[in-house]
Steps between C-alpha positions, in 0.01 A plus 500: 500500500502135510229246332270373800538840665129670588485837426276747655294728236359814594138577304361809396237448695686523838518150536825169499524214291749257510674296222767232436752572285576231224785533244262277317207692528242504207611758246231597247483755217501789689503373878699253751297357756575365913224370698427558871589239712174394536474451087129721518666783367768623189707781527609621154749741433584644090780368370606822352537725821406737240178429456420497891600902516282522182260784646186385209539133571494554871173739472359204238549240803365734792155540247499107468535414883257766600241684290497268210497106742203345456641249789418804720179648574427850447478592870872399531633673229448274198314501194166728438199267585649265701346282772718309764308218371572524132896591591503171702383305162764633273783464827488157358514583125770758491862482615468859538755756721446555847724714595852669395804492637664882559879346649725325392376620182172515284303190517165309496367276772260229376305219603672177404260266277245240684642138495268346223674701274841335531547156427534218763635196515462205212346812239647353235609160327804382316739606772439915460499605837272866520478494879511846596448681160231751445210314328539723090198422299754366252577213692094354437416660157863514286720163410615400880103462562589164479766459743176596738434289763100403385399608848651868471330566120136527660225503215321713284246635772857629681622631232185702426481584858897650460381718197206657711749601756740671278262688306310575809855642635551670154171670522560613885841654393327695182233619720765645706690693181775244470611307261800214611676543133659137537220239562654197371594154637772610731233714660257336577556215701210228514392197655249239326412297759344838655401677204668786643714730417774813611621801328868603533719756470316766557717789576593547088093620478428759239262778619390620152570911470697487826801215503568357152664113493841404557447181340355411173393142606569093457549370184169295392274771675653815392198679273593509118504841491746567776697250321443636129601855657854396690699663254381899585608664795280503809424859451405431095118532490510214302625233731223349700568420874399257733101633638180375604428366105837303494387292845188450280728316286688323766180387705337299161845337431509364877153408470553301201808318615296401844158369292765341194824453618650657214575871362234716328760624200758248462394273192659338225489798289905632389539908499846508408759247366796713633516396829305373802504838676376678243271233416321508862526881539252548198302238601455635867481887355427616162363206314347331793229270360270253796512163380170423570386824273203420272608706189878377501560159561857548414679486860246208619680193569362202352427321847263735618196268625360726783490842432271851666217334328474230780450771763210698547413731208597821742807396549558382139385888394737674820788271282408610183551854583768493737672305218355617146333826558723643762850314429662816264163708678580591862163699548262163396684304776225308746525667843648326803108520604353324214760232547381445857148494393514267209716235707279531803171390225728242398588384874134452515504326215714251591403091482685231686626239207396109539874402355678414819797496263435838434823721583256821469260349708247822408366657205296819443138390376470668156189329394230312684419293193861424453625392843834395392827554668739652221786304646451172521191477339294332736072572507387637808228168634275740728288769352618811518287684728540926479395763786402830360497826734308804447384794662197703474528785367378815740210685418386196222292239655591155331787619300852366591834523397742199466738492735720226457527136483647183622517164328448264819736255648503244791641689807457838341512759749286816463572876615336834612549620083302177442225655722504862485507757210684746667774278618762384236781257526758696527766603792260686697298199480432228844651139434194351721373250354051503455419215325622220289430248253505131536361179358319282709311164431490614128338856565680834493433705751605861658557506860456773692766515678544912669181690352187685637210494308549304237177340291437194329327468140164506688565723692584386844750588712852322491671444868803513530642103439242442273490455099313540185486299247684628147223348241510667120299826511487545941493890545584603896668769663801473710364770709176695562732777648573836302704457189431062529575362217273293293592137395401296170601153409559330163597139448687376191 
């Protein structure tokens, strides 16, 4: 067959796809890859014909693209739990099979990525041309971050909004008993002027008990104690695969790299005069050592002015035991759940900095008293002015529970989880906006902008288009409705 041909697949499922060849076609580790001719969709084939007839891996990719696809709702086959509406969110979060190719030999069909995650035109200065590559987190958080076109780095509210997403994807994948065994930059594809971002290669999935991992991961993400453990056989109870605790490692190392631009582990710190290799393989594995660890300052590198510290003290603990509890600990690993939690308080945390000049343009609020922007140093002029939710507590009259906070901003848009205690932001979550927060001739006020029932500090009833006033110590409710939420103000 010649290159430019289309070829006509035949899927399992009954159905035709068809392909161009390309004798230039993308080869990977395991796979080669032609598009349709319409570029939505990649047909991969192994490149070991071998591992196509391979009757485990082809059972291990039948469980991913049905009973295990959280792309799928349950009613169609996919994974336990599943809503059409909650498939639809992660549709745009996973690269994940669709179907698989029976003829002209075993394959994969998947959904090409969406176009902000390949680089356009003018991406990039001094003369590299990236037009048409697939947008690597290691292009904005390792050394060519500076080759970046300003306009494609985004800020840190992106880059924060790019960590929810993955470990909201993480968490969606766990919940569904898989773990992806080789999170790492290649992976995960992201874009920063989004905040958003896409999990790859999916088919190499490890369903823990059932289908162990082909692959033992990326270098830079690969847990120390699959690394420390390379030497035994597979089938040596001592060697420690790729699992669920090992993307626990991954996710805090690409969570790092998004808020710091730099790698959790690599420091100044030499392990072994021998050689380079040997050098980084005990500092990845065996005597892996975070350089921002408060008991050994050995590995931290001497320019370290922001650190976890200038985040918000959850995520600054979720570090500190991803990275010094957990790091030769698998078991006290943060959850892909906690990690979704903590940078969702900090998200709501988040305070617009003064500093035009400012390339981070953001900073999470650590300390009303102390209003500072960690990276450029600038004061925040306005007071800081904090909304705090609770909700009563059933069966206790006058007793709430806190349910969250936000620290306000002009133009800050507000949500159902900002009015109900039952409703959390999450992916089952509405994207309607209800109300919002804006400054107007020197007053901060709350506009009601979608909401029934809610009541101002005296009392009365809020229209819709109307406002109330945020003054130091105002107590309202966002709704009089069942599980409202209740409203304070401070001032600093």
């Amino acid at each position: 067959m010649n290159s430019g041909q289309i070829v006509t697949a035949v899927l399992e499922n009954g159905g035709t796809i068809d392909f161009v060849l390309d004798a230039n076609a993308p080869r990977g580790g395991m796979k080669h890859t032609y598009f349709t001719p319409d570029r939505k969709y990649a047909v991969q084939f192994f490149n070991d014909p071998a591992d196509g007839r391979n009757p485990n891996i082809q059972d291990r990719i039948r469980s991913i693209v049905g009973i295990y696809n959280p792309t799928l709702s349950e009613q169609d086959g996919g994974a336990l739990g599943n809503t059409e509406k909650t498939a639809e969110y992660f549709r745009s979060r996973f690269c994940w099979p669709v179907a698989i190719v029976k003829s002209p030999e075993f394959g994969i069909v998947c959904p090409t990525y969406p176009q902000k995650f390949f680089f356009g035109e003018g991406a990039a200065t001094h003369g590299l041309n990236l037009r048409g590559k697939d947008k690597k987190s290691s292009w904005f958080t390792g050394r060519m971050r500076k080759y970046i076109s300003p306009g494609e780095k985004g800020d840190l509210r992106t880059m924060l909004g790019a960590a929810i997403c993955l470990s909201r994807s993480v968490r969606r994948m766990h919940q569904a008993g898989l773990a992806h065994s080789d999170l790492s930059c290649n992976n995960v594809l992201i874009d920063p002027q989004t905040g958003s971002t896409v999990v790859i290669d999916i088919d190499s999935l490890v369903v823990p008990g059932k289908y162990p991992p082909e692959v033992c991961g990326t270098s830079g993400y690969i847990a120390p104690e699959v690394l420390a453990t390379l030497e035994y056989d597979p089938g040596d109870p001592r060697r420690r695969l790729p699992c669920v605790t090992t993307d626990l490692h991954a996710l805090p190392v690409l969570i790092y790299e998004y808020l710091f631009f730099r790698h959790p582990l690599k420091g100044p710190k030499i392990h072994s005069a021998s050689s380079a290799e040997e050098d980084d393989f005990l500092a990845m594995g065996s005597e892996a050592l975070f350089i921002e660890d408060p008991g050994d300052r050995s590995n931290r590198p001497p320019d370290l002015d922001v650190t976890i510290q200038s985040l918000s003290r959850g995520l600054e603990q979720l570090f500190l035991r991803a990275f010094v509890d957990g790091l030769h600990a698998p078991a006290q690993r943060p959850a892909a759940m906690e990690w979704e939690r903590e940078l969702l308080r900090a998200w709501d945390r988040l305070a617009r900095c003064g500093n035009p000049g400012c390339e981070k343009k953001w900073f999470i609020l650590r300390d009303e008293n102390e209003p500072v922007c960690p990276y450029c140093h600038t004061r925040l002029r306005e007071r800081v002015i904090r909304l705090s939710f609770k909700s009563g507590m059933r069966g206790r009259a006058g007793v709430y529970r806190d349910c969250g906070e936000v620290i306000a901003y002009d133009g800050m848009p507000l949500y159902d989880w900002h009015v109900w205690s039952n409703i959390h932001n999450d992916e089952k979550a509405g994207t309607d906006m209800r109300a919002y927060i804006c400054r107007h001739n020197g007053m901060w006020l709350l506009v009601n902008h979608g909401i029934e029932g809610m009541t101002s500090p005296t009392g009365r009833l809020v229209p819709k288009g109307q406002a109330i006033e945020l003054r130091d110590g105002a107590v309202f409710r966002m709704t009089d409705r069942e599980n409202g939420l209740l409203c304070e103000v401070a001032v600093h």
